[in-house]
């Protein structure tokens, strides 16, 4: 008779194995390094420009002092170093989501291809523990990868921009890291779910990337492209000198159109991520210099949407039974 | 004869209107090396999937080591080991890391010690720290067998264990199976196509054709009735569609 006793949590065992396995996969390591590099290049370009602006201001101030005038004779410009993270956020939005799909795909396809699903499911553990272990590993990999990327960027920002980061800035970056983990987790779960359940793993990858194309590249752009006010540089209303009250009146005539346009945007988790991060980091001019509290209150809807999408996909992964055909055949 | 460790009662599996296993009933006593024969698509793998709790039967029931496969699947899993056909394991992990993973999932009390013990038992301690990705088919099959016996299962299910192995690999595996059965009293349930292996390894056999059991007896009874090993092949062919077609021809 077997002498087995449950001494280790299967969930933790599966997660630890998956992380170790993925970290030894050169492809995963290389694409993550590529994301870091792309984000760093985007940041460095902005940081060099900002450093130039800071130097120009410092030089002007020194000149004023040298000729005996007060330094406040010219208005001190406001520098927002976190806005330099715009490029990095866009890379996470697009490349980060694609990498998350690949990690999710790999997580399920490798078990199917190696016939190890059958070995796991003949062990005394529940299928929810398997799915939860996999999800935990995915979250760990994404959180770790994003921490490395954002941590590295913070360092570069500090060193290159010439402006010291405050505790508030670091808190904002930490919040963005947590939300970016939840955002990329949505795509990990999408890739994992489809690959685990579809007949052919390769077809699952194609479907996952079709969804990625729709959610990440098409839907968020539709909002901007179809916005009537975006059709002319600087805005139609502004160019025509139309007063705010009249703008509201005019837009009432486009209510259905606007609802549809907004609905497409709302359906994209990427748009919610962009709105949230752009606000928290002050990338969108309206939020630059605004305290964190009111921003979080205003952006709560976007935050809820991101976390609900991740939780919904996680619940789906736990709820859908696995077809025995997927256990032993690739 | 001891009490059956495997007991199947009217087991049936239907997929999209296709009956893969039909009304399968049999009992296998503890300590047997049971050879399960049948043509491709006869329902052998489906039967193993049901007995290992990977698939739920459409109807009927079975008990493994006294536990019902539907009512108590976790208890069944504690009592079994399973080696699927062409198992590959995790290429990026070493043999020890692979085995530690499965030992922990099985709840083995001291996984490291047990992994060393099993690697020694299967004479593959030299493979311990090598990544499985570089292993030959025979080496993989041995590590595959190792993962299945880590928790000292009462019943070991092997699905086409000799598939793709060279004669040396087949002999090595046969010796291991005989040793596990003799030294640890493990009941072996083996799906196979190789009739010669059945004659050399098994204590009882059954033949499945189109999901139905068409023969089940102890190997001594078969050889007493039909003569030598060659007669086993004649018996098998006479029970399968290929054999019946050749008879018609």
GROMACS .gro file of C-alpha atoms in nm, chain A:
model
  330
    1UNK     CA    1   0.000   0.000   0.000
    2UNK     CA    2   0.125   0.349  -0.067
    3UNK     CA    3   0.278   0.535   0.224
    4UNK     CA    4   0.212   0.878   0.078
    5UNK     CA    5   0.119   1.159   0.309
    6UNK     CA    6   0.048   1.510   0.192
    7UNK     CA    7   0.351   1.705   0.308
    8UNK     CA    8   0.381   1.976   0.042
    9UNK     CA    9   0.124   2.194  -0.119
   10UNK     CA   10   0.071   2.076  -0.479
   11UNK     CA   11  -0.009   2.434  -0.578
   12UNK     CA   12   0.329   2.557  -0.457
   13UNK     CA   13   0.507   2.258  -0.610
   14UNK     CA   14   0.353   2.321  -0.953
   15UNK     CA   15   0.426   2.694  -0.937
   16UNK     CA   16   0.790   2.641  -0.834
   17UNK     CA   17   0.847   2.384  -1.110
   18UNK     CA   18   0.688   2.609  -1.374
   19UNK     CA   19   0.897   2.910  -1.276
   20UNK     CA   20   1.218   2.706  -1.279
   21UNK     CA   21   1.125   2.551  -1.615
   22UNK     CA   22   1.039   2.888  -1.774
   23UNK     CA   23   1.353   3.060  -1.644
   24UNK     CA   24   1.561   2.795  -1.819
   25UNK     CA   25   1.381   2.863  -2.146
   26UNK     CA   26   1.606   3.092  -2.349
   27UNK     CA   27   1.318   3.220  -2.557
   28UNK     CA   28   1.130   3.354  -2.255
   29UNK     CA   29   1.447   3.513  -2.115
   30UNK     CA   30   1.535   3.674  -2.450
   31UNK     CA   31   1.189   3.823  -2.517
   32UNK     CA   32   1.175   3.963  -2.163
   33UNK     CA   33   1.521   4.115  -2.209
   34UNK     CA   34   1.398   4.262  -2.538
   35UNK     CA   35   1.105   4.427  -2.358
   36UNK     CA   36   1.346   4.572  -2.104
   37UNK     CA   37   1.576   4.698  -2.378
   38UNK     CA   38   1.295   4.853  -2.584
   39UNK     CA   39   1.155   5.027  -2.277
   40UNK     CA   40   1.500   5.149  -2.171
   41UNK     CA   41   1.575   5.294  -2.514
   42UNK     CA   42   1.239   5.476  -2.512
   43UNK     CA   43   1.313   5.611  -2.164
   44UNK     CA   44   1.670   5.714  -2.240
   45UNK     CA   45   1.565   5.916  -2.543
   46UNK     CA   46   1.320   6.113  -2.330
   47UNK     CA   47   1.559   6.137  -2.038
   48UNK     CA   48   1.832   6.290  -2.252
   49UNK     CA   49   1.586   6.555  -2.376
   50UNK     CA   50   1.468   6.626  -2.021
   51UNK     CA   51   1.825   6.648  -1.895
   52UNK     CA   52   1.885   6.909  -2.167
   53UNK     CA   53   1.581   7.109  -2.048
   54UNK     CA   54   1.699   7.090  -1.686
   55UNK     CA   55   2.050   7.199  -1.786
   56UNK     CA   56   1.911   7.490  -1.991
   57UNK     CA   57   1.703   7.605  -1.695
   58UNK     CA   58   1.997   7.570  -1.455
   59UNK     CA   59   2.220   7.767  -1.692
   60UNK     CA   60   1.960   8.044  -1.725
   61UNK     CA   61   1.925   8.058  -1.347
   62UNK     CA   62   2.304   8.078  -1.306
   63UNK     CA   63   2.320   8.360  -1.561
   64UNK     CA   64   2.052   8.553  -1.375
   65UNK     CA   65   2.239   8.514  -1.049
   66UNK     CA   66   2.566   8.613  -1.216
   67UNK     CA   67   2.420   8.942  -1.339
   68UNK     CA   68   2.284   9.011  -0.992
   69UNK     CA   69   1.918   8.931  -1.055
   70UNK     CA   70   1.697   8.707  -0.845
   71UNK     CA   71   1.663   8.346  -0.960
   72UNK     CA   72   1.284   8.374  -0.956
   73UNK     CA   73   1.293   8.640  -1.224
   74UNK     CA   74   1.205   8.360  -1.460
   75UNK     CA   75   0.932   8.113  -1.371
   76UNK     CA   76   1.071   7.776  -1.274
   77UNK     CA   77   0.949   7.518  -1.522
   78UNK     CA   78   0.772   7.208  -1.392
   79UNK     CA   79   0.952   6.885  -1.471
   80UNK     CA   80   0.761   6.556  -1.448
   81UNK     CA   81   1.020   6.280  -1.484
   82UNK     CA   82   0.757   6.003  -1.459
   83UNK     CA   83   0.614   6.121  -1.791
   84UNK     CA   84   0.927   5.977  -1.948
   85UNK     CA   85   0.786   5.633  -1.873
   86UNK     CA   86   0.530   5.677  -2.151
   87UNK     CA   87   0.734   5.471  -2.396
   88UNK     CA   88   0.785   5.197  -2.138
   89UNK     CA   89   0.412   5.184  -2.063
   90UNK     CA   90   0.334   5.152  -2.433
   91UNK     CA   91   0.590   4.871  -2.462
   92UNK     CA   92   0.429   4.687  -2.168
   93UNK     CA   93   0.086   4.749  -2.322
   94UNK     CA   94   0.184   4.588  -2.654
   95UNK     CA   95   0.497   4.373  -2.617
   96UNK     CA   96   0.431   4.285  -2.252
   97UNK     CA   97   0.086   4.152  -2.342
   98UNK     CA   98   0.233   3.949  -2.630
   99UNK     CA   99   0.501   3.800  -2.402
  100UNK     CA  100   0.231   3.714  -2.146
  101UNK     CA  101   0.038   3.523  -2.416
  102UNK     CA  102   0.355   3.334  -2.507
  103UNK     CA  103   0.420   3.243  -2.142
  104UNK     CA  104   0.059   3.125  -2.103
  105UNK     CA  105   0.080   2.925  -2.425
  106UNK     CA  106   0.408   2.769  -2.319
  107UNK     CA  107   0.270   2.684  -1.976
  108UNK     CA  108  -0.007   2.466  -2.125
  109UNK     CA  109   0.150   2.352  -2.454
  110UNK     CA  110   0.464   2.218  -2.289
  111UNK     CA  111   0.259   1.995  -2.057
  112UNK     CA  112   0.043   1.871  -2.344
  113UNK     CA  113   0.338   1.806  -2.577
  114UNK     CA  114   0.533   1.620  -2.311
  115UNK     CA  115   0.232   1.416  -2.196
  116UNK     CA  116   0.300   1.532  -1.843
  117UNK     CA  117  -0.061   1.641  -1.787
  118UNK     CA  118  -0.155   1.275  -1.755
  119UNK     CA  119   0.126   1.226  -1.501
  120UNK     CA  120   0.009   1.524  -1.297
  121UNK     CA  121  -0.358   1.426  -1.303
  122UNK     CA  122  -0.282   1.076  -1.180
  123UNK     CA  123  -0.142   1.235  -0.864
  124UNK     CA  124  -0.359   1.302  -0.559
  125UNK     CA  125  -0.439   1.664  -0.640
  126UNK     CA  126  -0.744   1.848  -0.767
  127UNK     CA  127  -0.754   2.006  -1.109
  128UNK     CA  128  -0.814   2.347  -0.952
  129UNK     CA  129  -0.481   2.310  -0.770
  130UNK     CA  130  -0.310   2.246  -1.103
  131UNK     CA  131  -0.471   2.551  -1.268
  132UNK     CA  132  -0.409   2.770  -0.963
  133UNK     CA  133  -0.045   2.654  -0.947
  134UNK     CA  134   0.001   2.738  -1.313
  135UNK     CA  135  -0.163   3.079  -1.266
  136UNK     CA  136   0.054   3.147  -0.962
  137UNK     CA  137   0.367   3.065  -1.163
  138UNK     CA  138   0.250   3.290  -1.447
  139UNK     CA  139   0.183   3.573  -1.204
  140UNK     CA  140   0.523   3.520  -1.043
  141UNK     CA  141   0.703   3.530  -1.377
  142UNK     CA  142   0.515   3.839  -1.493
  143UNK     CA  143   0.553   4.020  -1.162
  144UNK     CA  144   0.925   3.935  -1.151
  145UNK     CA  145   0.986   4.034  -1.512
  146UNK     CA  146   0.797   4.362  -1.473
  147UNK     CA  147   0.975   4.438  -1.145
  148UNK     CA  148   1.308   4.395  -1.322
  149UNK     CA  149   1.202   4.613  -1.615
  150UNK     CA  150   1.039   4.889  -1.406
  151UNK     CA  151   1.312   4.871  -1.141
  152UNK     CA  152   1.578   4.910  -1.408
  153UNK     CA  153   1.388   5.197  -1.567
  154UNK     CA  154   1.355   5.374  -1.231
  155UNK     CA  155   1.729   5.353  -1.191
  156UNK     CA  156   1.792   5.484  -1.541
  157UNK     CA  157   1.538   5.761  -1.482
  158UNK     CA  158   1.710   5.863  -1.161
  159UNK     CA  159   2.055   5.862  -1.318
  160UNK     CA  160   1.974   6.020  -1.654
  161UNK     CA  161   1.699   6.274  -1.601
  162UNK     CA  162   1.897   6.484  -1.357
  163UNK     CA  163   1.589   6.507  -1.132
  164UNK     CA  164   1.568   6.314  -0.807
  165UNK     CA  165   1.264   6.087  -0.768
  166UNK     CA  166   1.049   6.145  -0.460
  167UNK     CA  167   0.881   5.883  -0.239
  168UNK     CA  168   0.553   5.975  -0.412
  169UNK     CA  169   0.711   5.901  -0.751
  170UNK     CA  170   0.832   5.562  -0.628
  171UNK     CA  171   0.487   5.484  -0.489
  172UNK     CA  172   0.333   5.566  -0.828
  173UNK     CA  173   0.579   5.336  -1.004
  174UNK     CA  174   0.497   5.059  -0.755
  175UNK     CA  175   0.125   5.101  -0.822
  176UNK     CA  176   0.188   5.089  -1.197
  177UNK     CA  177   0.393   4.769  -1.147
  178UNK     CA  178   0.105   4.601  -0.961
  179UNK     CA  179  -0.151   4.706  -1.222
  180UNK     CA  180   0.081   4.606  -1.508
  181UNK     CA  181   0.110   4.260  -1.348
  182UNK     CA  182  -0.271   4.230  -1.337
  183UNK     CA  183  -0.297   4.360  -1.696
  184UNK     CA  184  -0.043   4.114  -1.837
  185UNK     CA  185  -0.199   3.835  -1.626
  186UNK     CA  186  -0.515   3.878  -1.838
  187UNK     CA  187  -0.316   3.787  -2.149
  188UNK     CA  188  -0.128   3.505  -1.974
  189UNK     CA  189  -0.461   3.350  -1.874
  190UNK     CA  190  -0.599   3.399  -2.225
  191UNK     CA  191  -0.303   3.212  -2.379
  192UNK     CA  192  -0.310   2.944  -2.109
  193UNK     CA  193  -0.686   2.881  -2.125
  194UNK     CA  194  -0.704   2.858  -2.503
  195UNK     CA  195  -0.397   2.633  -2.526
  196UNK     CA  196  -0.520   2.401  -2.254
  197UNK     CA  197  -0.863   2.354  -2.406
  198UNK     CA  198  -0.839   2.389  -2.783
  199UNK     CA  199  -0.773   2.079  -2.993
  200UNK     CA  200  -0.452   2.216  -3.146
  201UNK     CA  201  -0.220   2.429  -2.930
  202UNK     CA  202  -0.092   2.610  -3.241
  203UNK     CA  203  -0.448   2.716  -3.328
  204UNK     CA  204  -0.491   2.840  -2.972
  205UNK     CA  205  -0.187   3.064  -3.017
  206UNK     CA  206  -0.333   3.209  -3.337
  207UNK     CA  207  -0.667   3.279  -3.169
  208UNK     CA  208  -0.492   3.437  -2.870
  209UNK     CA  209  -0.297   3.670  -3.098
  210UNK     CA  210  -0.613   3.757  -3.292
  211UNK     CA  211  -0.771   3.864  -2.961
  212UNK     CA  212  -0.450   4.052  -2.871
  213UNK     CA  213  -0.465   4.236  -3.205
  214UNK     CA  214  -0.824   4.334  -3.139
  215UNK     CA  215  -0.784   4.436  -2.774
  216UNK     CA  216  -0.436   4.586  -2.782
  217UNK     CA  217  -0.396   4.741  -3.124
  218UNK     CA  218  -0.737   4.795  -3.284
  219UNK     CA  219  -0.990   4.882  -3.012
  220UNK     CA  220  -0.778   5.146  -2.829
  221UNK     CA  221  -0.700   5.316  -3.160
  222UNK     CA  222  -1.062   5.322  -3.272
  223UNK     CA  223  -1.147   5.559  -2.990
  224UNK     CA  224  -0.882   5.809  -3.089
  225UNK     CA  225  -0.929   5.770  -3.464
  226UNK     CA  226  -1.306   5.807  -3.454
  227UNK     CA  227  -1.309   6.095  -3.208
  228UNK     CA  228  -1.455   6.386  -3.407
  229UNK     CA  229  -1.240   6.632  -3.214
  230UNK     CA  230  -0.925   6.446  -3.321
  231UNK     CA  231  -0.983   6.491  -3.693
  232UNK     CA  232  -0.792   6.820  -3.708
  233UNK     CA  233  -0.459   6.888  -3.538
  234UNK     CA  234  -0.528   7.075  -3.214
  235UNK     CA  235  -0.896   6.974  -3.222
  236UNK     CA  236  -1.185   7.071  -3.446
  237UNK     CA  237  -1.364   7.272  -3.181
  238UNK     CA  238  -1.055   7.466  -3.086
  239UNK     CA  239  -0.966   7.545  -3.446
  240UNK     CA  240  -1.319   7.671  -3.509
  241UNK     CA  241  -1.323   7.863  -3.181
  242UNK     CA  242  -1.637   7.687  -3.064
  243UNK     CA  243  -1.724   7.758  -2.703
  244UNK     CA  244  -1.737   7.472  -2.448
  245UNK     CA  245  -2.115   7.508  -2.400
  246UNK     CA  246  -2.170   7.485  -2.775
  247UNK     CA  247  -1.938   7.183  -2.796
  248UNK     CA  248  -2.157   6.999  -2.548
  249UNK     CA  249  -2.466   7.092  -2.748
  250UNK     CA  250  -2.310   6.975  -3.075
  251UNK     CA  251  -2.193   6.646  -2.923
  252UNK     CA  252  -2.550   6.572  -2.806
  253UNK     CA  253  -2.630   6.517  -3.173
  254UNK     CA  254  -2.366   6.242  -3.184
  255UNK     CA  255  -2.477   6.062  -2.867
  256UNK     CA  256  -2.525   5.717  -3.028
  257UNK     CA  257  -2.201   5.746  -3.220
  258UNK     CA  258  -2.015   5.850  -2.907
  259UNK     CA  259  -2.170   5.566  -2.703
  260UNK     CA  260  -2.057   5.314  -2.965
  261UNK     CA  261  -1.709   5.464  -2.985
  262UNK     CA  262  -1.676   5.466  -2.608
  263UNK     CA  263  -1.814   5.110  -2.587
  264UNK     CA  264  -1.540   4.983  -2.818
  265UNK     CA  265  -1.280   5.154  -2.602
  266UNK     CA  266  -1.436   5.025  -2.280
  267UNK     CA  267  -1.421   4.668  -2.409
  268UNK     CA  268  -1.045   4.685  -2.432
  269UNK     CA  269  -0.857   4.610  -2.112
  270UNK     CA  270  -0.557   4.780  -2.276
  271UNK     CA  271  -0.741   5.112  -2.293
  272UNK     CA  272  -0.822   5.087  -1.922
  273UNK     CA  273  -0.456   5.012  -1.846
  274UNK     CA  274  -0.345   5.307  -2.056
  275UNK     CA  275  -0.593   5.546  -1.898
  276UNK     CA  276  -0.492   5.435  -1.548
  277UNK     CA  277  -0.116   5.445  -1.596
  278UNK     CA  278  -0.117   5.767  -1.798
  279UNK     CA  279  -0.310   5.933  -1.517
  280UNK     CA  280  -0.102   5.794  -1.228
  281UNK     CA  281   0.228   5.881  -1.397
  282UNK     CA  282   0.100   6.221  -1.510
  283UNK     CA  283   0.165   6.134  -1.875
  284UNK     CA  284  -0.173   6.279  -1.964
  285UNK     CA  285  -0.132   6.654  -1.914
  286UNK     CA  286  -0.459   6.685  -1.717
  287UNK     CA  287  -0.316   6.471  -1.437
  288UNK     CA  288   0.041   6.608  -1.426
  289UNK     CA  289   0.115   6.740  -1.078
  290UNK     CA  290  -0.217   6.613  -0.940
  291UNK     CA  291  -0.202   6.429  -0.604
  292UNK     CA  292  -0.231   6.051  -0.615
  293UNK     CA  293  -0.551   6.021  -0.406
  294UNK     CA  294  -0.789   6.203  -0.643
  295UNK     CA  295  -0.631   6.027  -0.944
  296UNK     CA  296  -0.694   5.686  -0.792
  297UNK     CA  297  -1.052   5.783  -0.708
  298UNK     CA  298  -1.114   5.902  -1.062
  299UNK     CA  299  -0.944   5.599  -1.216
  300UNK     CA  300  -1.111   5.341  -0.991
  301UNK     CA  301  -1.338   5.223  -1.274
  302UNK     CA  302  -1.039   5.140  -1.494
  303UNK     CA  303  -0.867   4.962  -1.207
  304UNK     CA  304  -1.176   4.754  -1.131
  305UNK     CA  305  -1.210   4.664  -1.500
  306UNK     CA  306  -0.851   4.537  -1.521
  307UNK     CA  307  -0.874   4.329  -1.203
  308UNK     CA  308  -1.220   4.195  -1.291
  309UNK     CA  309  -1.094   4.082  -1.633
  310UNK     CA  310  -0.802   3.898  -1.472
  311UNK     CA  311  -1.022   3.745  -1.203
  312UNK     CA  312  -1.290   3.650  -1.457
  313UNK     CA  313  -1.039   3.470  -1.678
  314UNK     CA  314  -0.889   3.304  -1.369
  315UNK     CA  315  -1.234   3.185  -1.259
  316UNK     CA  316  -1.299   3.052  -1.610
  317UNK     CA  317  -0.970   2.862  -1.605
  318UNK     CA  318  -1.072   2.701  -1.278
  319UNK     CA  319  -1.427   2.624  -1.387
  320UNK     CA  320  -1.384   2.472  -1.734
  321UNK     CA  321  -1.323   2.095  -1.711
  322UNK     CA  322  -1.028   1.958  -1.906
  323UNK     CA  323  -1.108   1.719  -2.191
  324UNK     CA  324  -0.924   1.385  -2.130
  325UNK     CA  325  -0.816   1.396  -2.498
  326UNK     CA  326  -0.595   1.693  -2.411
  327UNK     CA  327  -0.412   1.497  -2.143
  328UNK     CA  328  -0.210   1.258  -2.351
  329UNK     CA  329  -0.196   1.398  -2.701
  330UNK     CA  330  -0.025   1.712  -2.829
   0.00000   0.00000   0.00000
